[in-house]
PDB file of C-alpha atoms and ligand atoms in Angstrom:
ATOM      1  CA  MET K   1      52.179   3.806  15.875  1.00 94.00           C
ATOM      2  CA  ARG K   2      52.923   2.638  12.383  1.00 97.00           C
ATOM      3  CA  PHE K   3      56.589   2.428  11.374  1.00 98.00           C
ATOM      4  CA  ASP K   4      57.886   1.662   7.885  1.00 98.00           C
ATOM      5  CA  LEU K   5      61.673   1.808   7.914  1.00 98.00           C
ATOM      6  CA  HIS K   6      62.615   0.727   4.388  1.00 98.00           C
ATOM      7  CA  SER K   7      61.491   2.470   1.175  1.00 98.00           C
ATOM      8  CA  HIS K   8      62.773   3.789  -2.145  1.00 98.00           C
ATOM      9  CA  THR K   9      62.290   6.882  -4.301  1.00 99.00           C
ATOM     10  CA  THR K  10      63.280   8.023  -7.798  1.00 98.00           C
ATOM     11  CA  CYS K  11      66.698   8.860  -6.312  1.00 98.00           C
ATOM     12  CA  SER K  12      67.418   5.133  -6.720  1.00 98.00           C
ATOM     13  CA  ASP K  13      65.015   2.527  -8.109  1.00 98.00           C
ATOM     14  CA  GLY K  14      61.660   3.644  -6.697  1.00 98.00           C
ATOM     15  CA  VAL K  15      59.034   5.146  -9.005  1.00 98.00           C
ATOM     16  CA  LEU K  16      57.703   7.876  -6.698  1.00 98.00           C
ATOM     17  CA  THR K  17      59.592  11.102  -6.092  1.00 98.00           C
ATOM     18  CA  PRO K  18      60.493  11.814  -2.461  1.00 98.00           C
ATOM     19  CA  ALA K  19      57.545  14.242  -2.261  1.00 98.00           C
ATOM     20  CA  GLN K  20      55.125  11.698  -3.749  1.00 98.00           C
ATOM     21  CA  LEU K  21      56.432   8.967  -1.446  1.00 98.00           C
ATOM     22  CA  VAL K  22      55.920  10.912   1.787  1.00 98.00           C
ATOM     23  CA  ALA K  23      52.452  11.998   0.661  1.00 98.00           C
ATOM     24  CA  ARG K  24      51.514   8.376  -0.013  1.00 98.00           C
ATOM     25  CA  ALA K  25      52.980   7.200   3.293  1.00 98.00           C
ATOM     26  CA  ALA K  26      50.921   9.761   5.218  1.00 98.00           C
ATOM     27  CA  GLU K  27      47.805   8.758   3.260  1.00 98.00           C
ATOM     28  CA  LYS K  28      48.403   5.094   4.170  1.00 98.00           C
ATOM     29  CA  GLY K  29      48.601   5.910   7.866  1.00 98.00           C
ATOM     30  CA  VAL K  30      52.355   5.599   8.317  1.00 98.00           C
ATOM     31  CA  ASP K  31      53.574   7.686  11.285  1.00 98.00           C
ATOM     32  CA  VAL K  32      57.313   7.148  10.861  1.00 98.00           C
ATOM     33  CA  LEU K  33      58.906   6.539   7.464  1.00 98.00           C
ATOM     34  CA  ALA K  34      62.547   5.854   6.622  1.00 98.00           C
ATOM     35  CA  ILE K  35      63.644   6.545   3.074  1.00 99.00           C
ATOM     36  CA  THR K  36      66.473   4.115   2.323  1.00 99.00           C
ATOM     37  CA  ASP K  37      67.638   4.568  -1.252  1.00 99.00           C
ATOM     38  CA  HIS K  38      70.439   2.420  -2.651  1.00 98.00           C
ATOM     39  CA  ASP K  39      73.782   3.975  -1.669  1.00 98.00           C
ATOM     40  CA  THR K  40      72.405   7.523  -1.710  1.00 98.00           C
ATOM     41  CA  VAL K  41      70.810  10.061   0.621  1.00 98.00           C
ATOM     42  CA  ALA K  42      69.851  12.421  -2.216  1.00 98.00           C
ATOM     43  CA  GLY K  43      66.083  12.216  -1.611  1.00 98.00           C
ATOM     44  CA  LEU K  44      66.000  13.062   2.087  1.00 98.00           C
ATOM     45  CA  ALA K  45      66.050  16.849   1.923  1.00 98.00           C
ATOM     46  CA  ASP K  46      63.236  16.976  -0.663  1.00 98.00           C
ATOM     47  CA  ALA K  47      61.197  14.542   1.403  1.00 98.00           C
ATOM     48  CA  GLN K  48      61.546  16.659   4.530  1.00 98.00           C
ATOM     49  CA  ARG K  49      60.678  19.819   2.585  1.00 98.00           C
ATOM     50  CA  ALA K  50      57.527  18.163   1.252  1.00 98.00           C
ATOM     51  CA  ILE K  51      56.503  17.019   4.738  1.00 98.00           C
ATOM     52  CA  THR K  52      56.910  20.539   6.067  1.00 98.00           C
ATOM     53  CA  ALA K  53      55.248  22.250   3.099  1.00 98.00           C
ATOM     54  CA  GLN K  54      52.229  19.923   3.127  1.00 97.00           C
ATOM     55  CA  GLN K  55      52.165  19.747   6.938  1.00 97.00           C
ATOM     56  CA  LEU K  56      52.027  15.962   6.805  1.00 98.00           C
ATOM     57  CA  ALA K  57      51.643  14.045  10.073  1.00 96.00           C
ATOM     58  CA  LEU K  58      54.720  12.001   9.256  1.00 98.00           C
ATOM     59  CA  GLN K  59      58.118  11.743  10.864  1.00 98.00           C
ATOM     60  CA  LEU K  60      60.992  11.153   8.429  1.00 98.00           C
ATOM     61  CA  VAL K  61      63.894   8.929   9.406  1.00 98.00           C
ATOM     62  CA  ASN K  62      67.052   9.668   7.438  1.00 98.00           C
ATOM     63  CA  GLY K  63      68.074   6.357   5.949  1.00 98.00           C
ATOM     64  CA  VAL K  64      70.130   4.590   3.331  1.00 99.00           C
ATOM     65  CA  GLU K  65      70.531   1.030   2.008  1.00 99.00           C
ATOM     66  CA  ILE K  66      74.125   0.030   1.334  1.00 99.00           C
ATOM     67  CA  SER K  67      75.050  -2.874  -0.945  1.00 98.00           C
ATOM     68  CA  THR K  68      77.836  -4.876   0.669  1.00 98.00           C
ATOM     69  CA  ALA K  69      79.972  -7.952   0.146  1.00 98.00           C
ATOM     70  CA  TRP K  70      80.035 -10.811   2.638  1.00 98.00           C
ATOM     71  CA  LEU K  71      81.760 -14.005   1.480  1.00 97.00           C
ATOM     72  CA  GLU K  72      80.450 -14.396  -2.067  1.00 94.00           C
ATOM     73  CA  PHE K  73      77.057 -12.850  -1.272  1.00 96.00           C
ATOM     74  CA  GLU K  74      75.587  -9.381  -1.834  1.00 97.00           C
ATOM     75  CA  ILE K  75      74.085  -8.319   1.478  1.00 98.00           C
ATOM     76  CA  HIS K  76      72.060  -5.124   1.979  1.00 98.00           C
ATOM     77  CA  ILE K  77      72.593  -3.082   5.121  1.00 99.00           C
ATOM     78  CA  VAL K  78      70.097  -0.351   5.973  1.00 99.00           C
ATOM     79  CA  GLY K  79      71.295   2.617   8.006  1.00 99.00           C
ATOM     80  CA  LEU K  80      68.692   4.463  10.090  1.00 98.00           C
ATOM     81  CA  ASN K  81      69.024   7.934  11.565  1.00 98.00           C
ATOM     82  CA  ILE K  82      72.263   8.602   9.763  1.00 98.00           C
ATOM     83  CA  ASN K  83      73.464  12.180   9.447  1.00 98.00           C
ATOM     84  CA  PRO K  84      72.949  12.845   5.718  1.00 98.00           C
ATOM     85  CA  GLU K  85      75.358  15.756   5.782  1.00 98.00           C
ATOM     86  CA  CYS K  86      78.319  13.892   7.271  1.00 98.00           C
ATOM     87  CA  PRO K  87      81.095  14.643   4.708  1.00 98.00           C
ATOM     88  CA  VAL K  88      82.999  11.378   5.195  1.00 98.00           C
ATOM     89  CA  PHE K  89      79.803   9.405   4.783  1.00 98.00           C
ATOM     90  CA  LEU K  90      78.946  11.249   1.564  1.00 98.00           C
ATOM     91  CA  GLU K  91      82.407  10.481   0.185  1.00 98.00           C
ATOM     92  CA  ARG K  92      81.956   6.838   1.054  1.00 98.00           C
ATOM     93  CA  LEU K  93      78.574   6.695  -0.673  1.00 98.00           C
ATOM     94  CA  ALA K  94      80.132   8.378  -3.706  1.00 98.00           C
ATOM     95  CA  SER K  95      82.592   5.489  -3.925  1.00 98.00           C
ATOM     96  CA  GLN K  96      79.648   3.075  -4.041  1.00 98.00           C
ATOM     97  CA  GLN K  97      78.013   5.158  -6.787  1.00 98.00           C
ATOM     98  CA  GLN K  98      81.243   4.957  -8.766  1.00 98.00           C
ATOM     99  CA  ARG K  99      81.121   1.177  -8.417  1.00 97.00           C
ATOM    100  CA  ARG K 100      77.520   1.240  -9.585  1.00 98.00           C
ATOM    101  CA  TYR K 101      78.496   3.234 -12.670  1.00 97.00           C
ATOM    102  CA  GLU K 102      81.388   0.936 -13.571  1.00 97.00           C
ATOM    103  CA  ARG K 103      79.228  -2.131 -13.074  1.00 97.00           C
ATOM    104  CA  ALA K 104      76.538  -0.583 -15.317  1.00 98.00           C
ATOM    105  CA  GLU K 105      79.096  -0.048 -18.097  1.00 98.00           C
ATOM    106  CA  GLU K 106      80.159  -3.684 -17.875  1.00 97.00           C
ATOM    107  CA  MET K 107      76.561  -4.932 -17.723  1.00 98.00           C
ATOM    108  CA  ALA K 108      75.756  -2.879 -20.818  1.00 98.00           C
ATOM    109  CA  ARG K 109      78.783  -4.297 -22.665  1.00 98.00           C
ATOM    110  CA  ARG K 110      77.691  -7.842 -21.911  1.00 97.00           C
ATOM    111  CA  LEU K 111      74.080  -7.288 -22.901  1.00 98.00           C
ATOM    112  CA  GLU K 112      75.095  -5.469 -26.089  1.00 97.00           C
ATOM    113  CA  LYS K 113      77.318  -8.418 -27.006  1.00 96.00           C
ATOM    114  CA  ASN K 114      74.151 -10.457 -26.724  1.00 95.00           C
ATOM    115  CA  LYS K 115      72.477  -8.308 -29.371  1.00 94.00           C
ATOM    116  CA  ILE K 116      70.533  -6.016 -27.108  1.00 97.00           C
ATOM    117  CA  PRO K 117      70.943  -2.523 -28.583  1.00 94.00           C
ATOM    118  CA  ASP K 118      72.004   0.770 -26.954  1.00 97.00           C
ATOM    119  CA  VAL K 119      71.794  -0.433 -23.389  1.00 98.00           C
ATOM    120  CA  LEU K 120      73.872   2.149 -21.518  1.00 98.00           C
ATOM    121  CA  SER K 121      72.328   5.254 -23.119  1.00 98.00           C
ATOM    122  CA  ASN K 122      68.822   3.950 -22.497  1.00 98.00           C
ATOM    123  CA  VAL K 123      69.538   2.930 -18.930  1.00 98.00           C
ATOM    124  CA  LEU K 124      70.966   6.403 -18.258  1.00 98.00           C
ATOM    125  CA  ARG K 125      67.837   7.931 -19.824  1.00 98.00           C
ATOM    126  CA  ILE K 126      65.548   5.808 -17.643  1.00 98.00           C
ATOM    127  CA  ALA K 127      67.588   6.414 -14.473  1.00 98.00           C
ATOM    128  CA  ASP K 128      67.534  10.166 -15.157  1.00 98.00           C
ATOM    129  CA  GLY K 129      70.244  10.944 -12.618  1.00 97.00           C
ATOM    130  CA  ALA K 130      69.245   8.332 -10.040  1.00 98.00           C
ATOM    131  CA  ALA K 131      71.654   5.833  -8.473  1.00 98.00           C
ATOM    132  CA  LEU K 132      72.123   3.244 -11.242  1.00 98.00           C
ATOM    133  CA  THR K 133      70.548  -0.064 -10.304  1.00 98.00           C
ATOM    134  CA  ARG K 134      69.730  -3.302 -12.020  1.00 98.00           C
ATOM    135  CA  THR K 135      66.082  -2.243 -11.839  1.00 98.00           C
ATOM    136  CA  HIS K 136      66.816   0.463 -14.439  1.00 98.00           C
ATOM    137  CA  PHE K 137      68.240  -2.209 -16.732  1.00 98.00           C
ATOM    138  CA  ALA K 138      65.163  -4.326 -16.087  1.00 98.00           C
ATOM    139  CA  ARG K 139      62.845  -1.452 -17.019  1.00 98.00           C
ATOM    140  CA  TYR K 140      64.675  -0.988 -20.310  1.00 98.00           C
ATOM    141  CA  LEU K 141      64.515  -4.687 -21.149  1.00 98.00           C
ATOM    142  CA  VAL K 142      60.782  -4.732 -20.400  1.00 98.00           C
ATOM    143  CA  GLU K 143      60.380  -1.599 -22.549  1.00 98.00           C
ATOM    144  CA  ILE K 144      61.934  -3.352 -25.582  1.00 98.00           C
ATOM    145  CA  GLY K 145      59.951  -6.519 -24.954  1.00 98.00           C
ATOM    146  CA  LYS K 146      62.687  -8.834 -23.677  1.00 97.00           C
ATOM    147  CA  ALA K 147      60.465  -9.971 -20.810  1.00 97.00           C
ATOM    148  CA  PRO K 148      56.910  -9.238 -19.665  1.00 97.00           C
ATOM    149  CA  ASN K 149      57.925  -7.804 -16.276  1.00 97.00           C
ATOM    150  CA  LEU K 150      60.855  -6.918 -14.032  1.00 97.00           C
ATOM    151  CA  ASN K 151      60.959 -10.293 -12.348  1.00 97.00           C
ATOM    152  CA  GLY K 152      61.120 -11.950 -15.766  1.00 98.00           C
ATOM    153  CA  VAL K 153      64.138  -9.835 -16.701  1.00 98.00           C
ATOM    154  CA  PHE K 154      65.938 -10.756 -13.476  1.00 98.00           C
ATOM    155  CA  LYS K 155      65.253 -14.433 -14.121  1.00 98.00           C
ATOM    156  CA  LYS K 156      66.487 -14.300 -17.693  1.00 97.00           C
ATOM    157  CA  TYR K 157      69.211 -11.625 -17.765  1.00 98.00           C
ATOM    158  CA  LEU K 158      70.135  -9.941 -14.493  1.00 98.00           C
ATOM    159  CA  GLY K 159      70.069 -12.565 -11.751  1.00 96.00           C
ATOM    160  CA  ARG K 160      73.235 -14.142 -10.465  1.00 93.00           C
ATOM    161  CA  GLY K 161      74.974 -16.143 -13.183  1.00 93.00           C
ATOM    162  CA  LYS K 162      72.886 -14.711 -16.061  1.00 97.00           C
ATOM    163  CA  THR K 163      74.218 -12.850 -19.142  1.00 95.00           C
ATOM    164  CA  GLY K 164      73.911  -9.357 -17.726  1.00 97.00           C
ATOM    165  CA  TYR K 165      75.006 -10.194 -14.201  1.00 97.00           C
ATOM    166  CA  VAL K 166      78.281  -8.620 -13.165  1.00 96.00           C
ATOM    167  CA  PRO K 167      79.561  -9.440  -9.691  1.00 91.00           C
ATOM    168  CA  ASN K 168      80.399  -6.219  -7.942  1.00 88.00           C
ATOM    169  CA  ASN K 169      83.145  -5.170  -5.666  1.00 90.00           C
ATOM    170  CA  TRP K 170      80.883  -3.614  -3.013  1.00 98.00           C
ATOM    171  CA  VAL K 171      82.198  -2.368   0.302  1.00 98.00           C
ATOM    172  CA  ALA K 172      82.760  -5.201   2.787  1.00 98.00           C
ATOM    173  CA  LEU K 173      79.812  -5.745   5.135  1.00 98.00           C
ATOM    174  CA  ALA K 174      81.802  -4.934   8.273  1.00 98.00           C
ATOM    175  CA  ASP K 175      83.069  -1.683   6.722  1.00 98.00           C
ATOM    176  CA  ALA K 176      79.547  -0.612   5.724  1.00 99.00           C
ATOM    177  CA  VAL K 177      78.379  -1.212   9.287  1.00 99.00           C
ATOM    178  CA  GLN K 178      81.209   1.040  10.456  1.00 99.00           C
ATOM    179  CA  TRP K 179      80.303   3.706   7.865  1.00 99.00           C
ATOM    180  CA  ILE K 180      76.785   3.821   9.299  1.00 99.00           C
ATOM    181  CA  LEU K 181      78.044   3.972  12.881  1.00 98.00           C
ATOM    182  CA  ASP K 182      80.472   6.748  11.908  1.00 98.00           C
ATOM    183  CA  ALA K 183      77.536   8.693  10.420  1.00 98.00           C
ATOM    184  CA  GLY K 184      75.697   8.377  13.744  1.00 98.00           C
ATOM    185  CA  GLY K 185      73.248   5.768  12.445  1.00 98.00           C
ATOM    186  CA  VAL K 186      71.861   2.384  13.401  1.00 98.00           C
ATOM    187  CA  PRO K 187      72.923  -0.505  11.130  1.00 99.00           C
ATOM    188  CA  VAL K 188      70.106  -2.889  10.198  1.00 99.00           C
ATOM    189  CA  LEU K 189      70.493  -6.186   8.341  1.00 98.00           C
ATOM    190  CA  ALA K 190      67.934  -5.878   5.524  1.00 98.00           C
ATOM    191  CA  HIS K 191      65.501  -8.611   4.357  1.00 98.00           C
ATOM    192  CA  PRO K 192      67.535 -11.540   5.804  1.00 98.00           C
ATOM    193  CA  LEU K 193      65.431 -14.189   4.051  1.00 97.00           C
ATOM    194  CA  LYS K 194      65.999 -12.766   0.572  1.00 96.00           C
ATOM    195  CA  TYR K 195      69.562 -14.020   0.201  1.00 97.00           C
ATOM    196  CA  ASN K 196      68.590 -17.676  -0.174  1.00 95.00           C
ATOM    197  CA  LEU K 197      71.037 -18.690   2.550  1.00 98.00           C
ATOM    198  CA  ASN K 198      70.580 -21.948   4.391  1.00 97.00           C
ATOM    199  CA  GLY K 199      70.128 -21.859   8.174  1.00 96.00           C
ATOM    200  CA  ARG K 200      73.806 -22.250   8.923  1.00 98.00           C
ATOM    201  CA  TYR K 201      74.865 -19.418   6.648  1.00 98.00           C
ATOM    202  CA  LEU K 202      72.070 -17.155   7.843  1.00 98.00           C
ATOM    203  CA  THR K 203      73.275 -17.668  11.405  1.00 98.00           C
ATOM    204  CA  ARG K 204      76.864 -16.985  10.359  1.00 98.00           C
ATOM    205  CA  LEU K 205      75.779 -13.825   8.541  1.00 98.00           C
ATOM    206  CA  THR K 206      73.852 -12.539  11.540  1.00 98.00           C
ATOM    207  CA  GLU K 207      76.769 -13.332  13.809  1.00 98.00           C
ATOM    208  CA  ALA K 208      79.220 -11.478  11.530  1.00 98.00           C
ATOM    209  CA  PHE K 209      76.847  -8.516  11.300  1.00 99.00           C
ATOM    210  CA  ALA K 210      76.447  -8.310  15.080  1.00 98.00           C
ATOM    211  CA  ALA K 211      80.194  -8.712  15.613  1.00 98.00           C
ATOM    212  CA  ALA K 212      80.830  -5.797  13.244  1.00 98.00           C
ATOM    213  CA  GLY K 213      78.581  -3.551  15.342  1.00 98.00           C
ATOM    214  CA  GLY K 214      75.206  -4.208  13.677  1.00 98.00           C
ATOM    215  CA  ARG K 215      72.244  -3.419  15.900  1.00 98.00           C
ATOM    216  CA  ALA K 216      68.977  -4.575  14.315  1.00 98.00           C
ATOM    217  CA  ILE K 217      67.567  -6.953  11.747  1.00 98.00           C
ATOM    218  CA  GLU K 218      64.449  -6.662   9.598  1.00 98.00           C
ATOM    219  CA  VAL K 219      61.940  -8.977  11.218  1.00 98.00           C
ATOM    220  CA  ALA K 220      58.787  -7.644   9.571  1.00 97.00           C
ATOM    221  CA  SER K 221      58.508  -7.194   5.829  1.00 94.00           C
ATOM    222  CA  ALA K 222      55.750  -7.379   3.259  1.00 87.00           C
ATOM    223  CA  GLN K 223      55.562 -11.059   2.424  1.00 87.00           C
ATOM    224  CA  ILE K 224      57.103 -12.689   5.463  1.00 92.00           C
ATOM    225  CA  THR K 225      54.968 -15.355   7.200  1.00 94.00           C
ATOM    226  CA  PRO K 226      54.380 -15.434  10.974  1.00 94.00           C
ATOM    227  CA  VAL K 227      56.608 -18.529  11.220  1.00 96.00           C
ATOM    228  CA  GLN K 228      59.438 -16.796   9.371  1.00 97.00           C
ATOM    229  CA  LYS K 229      58.993 -13.721  11.552  1.00 97.00           C
ATOM    230  CA  ARG K 230      59.490 -15.917  14.590  1.00 97.00           C
ATOM    231  CA  GLN K 231      62.597 -17.538  13.089  1.00 97.00           C
ATOM    232  CA  VAL K 232      64.186 -14.180  12.350  1.00 98.00           C
ATOM    233  CA  TRP K 233      63.309 -12.824  15.786  1.00 98.00           C
ATOM    234  CA  ASP K 234      64.870 -15.902  17.416  1.00 98.00           C
ATOM    235  CA  LEU K 235      68.004 -15.193  15.422  1.00 98.00           C
ATOM    236  CA  ALA K 236      67.934 -11.531  16.453  1.00 98.00           C
ATOM    237  CA  LYS K 237      67.672 -12.451  20.127  1.00 98.00           C
ATOM    238  CA  LYS K 238      70.543 -14.895  19.848  1.00 98.00           C
ATOM    239  CA  PHE K 239      72.864 -12.087  18.767  1.00 98.00           C
ATOM    240  CA  GLY K 240      71.430  -9.257  20.847  1.00 98.00           C
ATOM    241  CA  LEU K 241      69.783  -7.411  17.970  1.00 98.00           C
ATOM    242  CA  THR K 242      66.514  -5.486  17.977  1.00 98.00           C
ATOM    243  CA  ALA K 243      63.849  -5.769  15.278  1.00 98.00           C
ATOM    244  CA  SER K 244      63.095  -3.449  12.383  1.00 98.00           C
ATOM    245  CA  ALA K 245      60.103  -3.348  10.059  1.00 98.00           C
ATOM    246  CA  GLY K 246      60.107  -2.217   6.451  1.00 98.00           C
ATOM    247  CA  SER K 247      58.037  -2.687   3.316  1.00 98.00           C
ATOM    248  CA  ASP K 248      60.961  -2.142   0.912  1.00 98.00           C
ATOM    249  CA  PHE K 249      58.391  -0.221  -1.134  1.00 98.00           C
ATOM    250  CA  HIS K 250      59.518   0.621  -4.686  1.00 98.00           C
ATOM    251  CA  GLN K 251      56.195   1.212  -6.440  1.00 97.00           C
ATOM    252  CA  PRO K 252      52.507   0.625  -5.917  1.00 96.00           C
ATOM    253  CA  THR K 253      51.734  -3.059  -6.568  1.00 93.00           C
ATOM    254  CA  PRO K 254      48.891  -5.356  -5.490  1.00 90.00           C
ATOM    255  CA  TRP K 255      51.253  -7.183  -3.101  1.00 89.00           C
ATOM    256  CA  ASN K 256      53.116  -4.396  -1.334  1.00 93.00           C
ATOM    257  CA  GLU K 257      52.126  -1.107   0.236  1.00 97.00           C
ATOM    258  CA  LEU K 258      53.746   1.409   2.541  1.00 98.00           C
ATOM    259  CA  GLY K 259      53.218   0.503   6.181  1.00 97.00           C
ATOM    260  CA  LYS K 260      51.236  -2.662   5.427  1.00 96.00           C
ATOM    261  CA  HIS K 261      51.676  -6.090   7.085  1.00 92.00           C
ATOM    262  CA  LEU K 262      54.509  -4.909   9.322  1.00 96.00           C
ATOM    263  CA  TYR K 263      53.061  -6.082  12.638  1.00 93.00           C
ATOM    264  CA  PHE K 264      55.119  -7.233  15.603  1.00 95.00           C
ATOM    265  CA  THR K 265      53.956  -9.558  18.351  1.00 94.00           C
ATOM    266  CA  ASP K 266      54.349  -8.169  21.883  1.00 94.00           C
ATOM    267  CA  ASP K 267      57.546 -10.046  22.705  1.00 96.00           C
ATOM    268  CA  ILE K 268      59.497  -8.456  19.850  1.00 97.00           C
ATOM    269  CA  VAL K 269      61.760  -5.556  20.832  1.00 98.00           C
ATOM    270  CA  PRO K 270      61.615  -2.892  18.119  1.00 98.00           C
ATOM    271  CA  VAL K 271      64.624  -0.899  16.990  1.00 98.00           C
ATOM    272  CA  TRP K 272      62.615   2.260  17.750  1.00 98.00           C
ATOM    273  CA  GLN K 273      62.031   1.351  21.396  1.00 96.00           C
ATOM    274  CA  GLN K 274      64.310   4.130  22.658  1.00 93.00           C
ATOM    275  CA  TRP K 275      63.533   6.693  19.964  1.00 96.00           C
ATOM    276  CA  PRO K 276      62.010   9.936  21.284  1.00 92.00           C
ATOM    277  CA  VAL K 277      59.177   9.783  18.711  1.00 89.00           C
ATOM    278  CA  PHE K 278      58.061   6.446  20.196  1.00 91.00           C
ATOM    279  CA  ARG K 279      58.734   7.139  23.870  1.00 87.00           C
ATOM    280  CA  ALA K 280      56.611  10.260  23.683  1.00 87.00           C
ATOM    281  CA  THR K 281      53.574   8.128  22.815  1.00 86.00           C
ATOM    282  CA  GLN K 282      54.309   5.608  25.596  1.00 82.00           C
ATOM    283  CA  ALA K 283      54.529   8.144  28.398  1.00 72.00           C
TER     284      ALA K 283
HETATM  285  P1  AMP U   1      71.248  -3.545  -7.546  1.00 60.39           P
HETATM  286  O1  AMP U   1      71.366  -2.985  -6.173  1.00 60.39           O
HETATM  287  O2  AMP U   1      71.550  -2.519  -8.603  1.00 60.39           O
HETATM  288  O3  AMP U   1      71.972  -4.825  -7.742  1.00 60.39           O
HETATM  289  O4  AMP U   1      69.722  -3.853  -7.799  1.00 60.39           O
HETATM  290  C1  AMP U   1      69.028  -4.608  -6.897  1.00 60.39           C
HETATM  291  C2  AMP U   1      67.565  -4.206  -6.950  1.00 60.39           C
HETATM  292  O5  AMP U   1      66.907  -4.906  -7.976  1.00 60.39           O
HETATM  293  C3  AMP U   1      66.836  -4.582  -5.691  1.00 60.39           C
HETATM  294  O6  AMP U   1      66.922  -3.556  -4.739  1.00 60.39           O
HETATM  295  C4  AMP U   1      65.415  -4.754  -6.151  1.00 60.39           C
HETATM  296  O7  AMP U   1      64.752  -3.507  -6.130  1.00 60.39           O
HETATM  297  C5  AMP U   1      65.561  -5.175  -7.606  1.00 60.39           C
HETATM  298  N1  AMP U   1      65.318  -6.610  -7.792  1.00 60.39           N
HETATM  299  C6  AMP U   1      66.123  -7.629  -7.436  1.00 60.39           C
HETATM  300  N2  AMP U   1      65.593  -8.807  -7.795  1.00 60.39           N
HETATM  301  C7  AMP U   1      64.413  -8.533  -8.397  1.00 60.39           C
HETATM  302  C8  AMP U   1      63.394  -9.315  -9.013  1.00 60.39           C
HETATM  303  N3  AMP U   1      63.461 -10.656  -9.071  1.00 60.39           N
HETATM  304  N4  AMP U   1      62.316  -8.665  -9.529  1.00 60.39           N
HETATM  305  C9  AMP U   1      62.236  -7.334  -9.483  1.00 60.39           C
HETATM  306  N5  AMP U   1      63.166  -6.542  -8.935  1.00 60.39           N
HETATM  307  C10 AMP U   1      64.229  -7.131  -8.397  1.00 60.39           C
HETATM  308 MN1   MN U   2      65.760  -1.744  -5.093  1.00 60.39          MN
HETATM  309 MN1   MN U   3      67.578  -4.575  -0.610  1.00 60.39          MN
HETATM  310 MN1   MN U   4      65.429  -1.869  -0.480  1.00 60.39          MN
END
């Protein structure tokens, strides 16, 4: 079975609507897809409706990706199988959205001071109601020719320490893990190699995540090498975590696709090992 447990829609910074995303996932042979938008669950109902209406052979996992603070780092925690109707959880996500909005205002102020015109209104236009992310800023800056592509904008304006970078007061990592547990979900440490932590800090992070109640870590992702996969799985085992797999798909590109390159070797224990959808195929 093909699992892809990390993806984005137009409800945050993806370019496909929830309906387009599930259609593409089914077309690419994904059997189980988690939609994990940034601090929002707004796309899940539409996605499920589209699956039902189009009778797609795809199981949807209700997910989310929460931005958190750990030491001075921004760490992303994915929640899988959360209850998207849990009222407390929705309130908590709303507090993150408020932080996103306030950060966007401050980012816009800083960029406008640096002679970039009308940032906030354009970012709101581009986001069109989605959770406000730095990607929306990046799209605007590409649109007005400040950089040739999104990565260029991050390098020049939005990355840590750059003009438009505003450190945020995200929920603490341990609290976000608890939010996910309270919503009935499984907390997953997302893309552990993307934080540029050295080995010691990565171990400390994984330890803190596991101590807070974290359960799995993303071992398979689009560009990870077999050696890195092994390193992350060794780390997972050390702290009693299972392994997740996710493309972190935002848009079709030559280097990333839904469900692609997410293979596990036989010794890796997947986060879905006990899920009914998987057990049914093993029986
Ligand atoms: P935010 O959560 O608003 O801080 O935005 C983070 C998002 O920006 C990530 O989820 C990525 O989708 C995107 N992002 C971060 N770094 C880059 C980069 N170098 N190039 C393109 N997109 C990036
Ligand atoms: Mn993103
Ligand atoms: Mn992320
Ligand atoms: Mn993501």
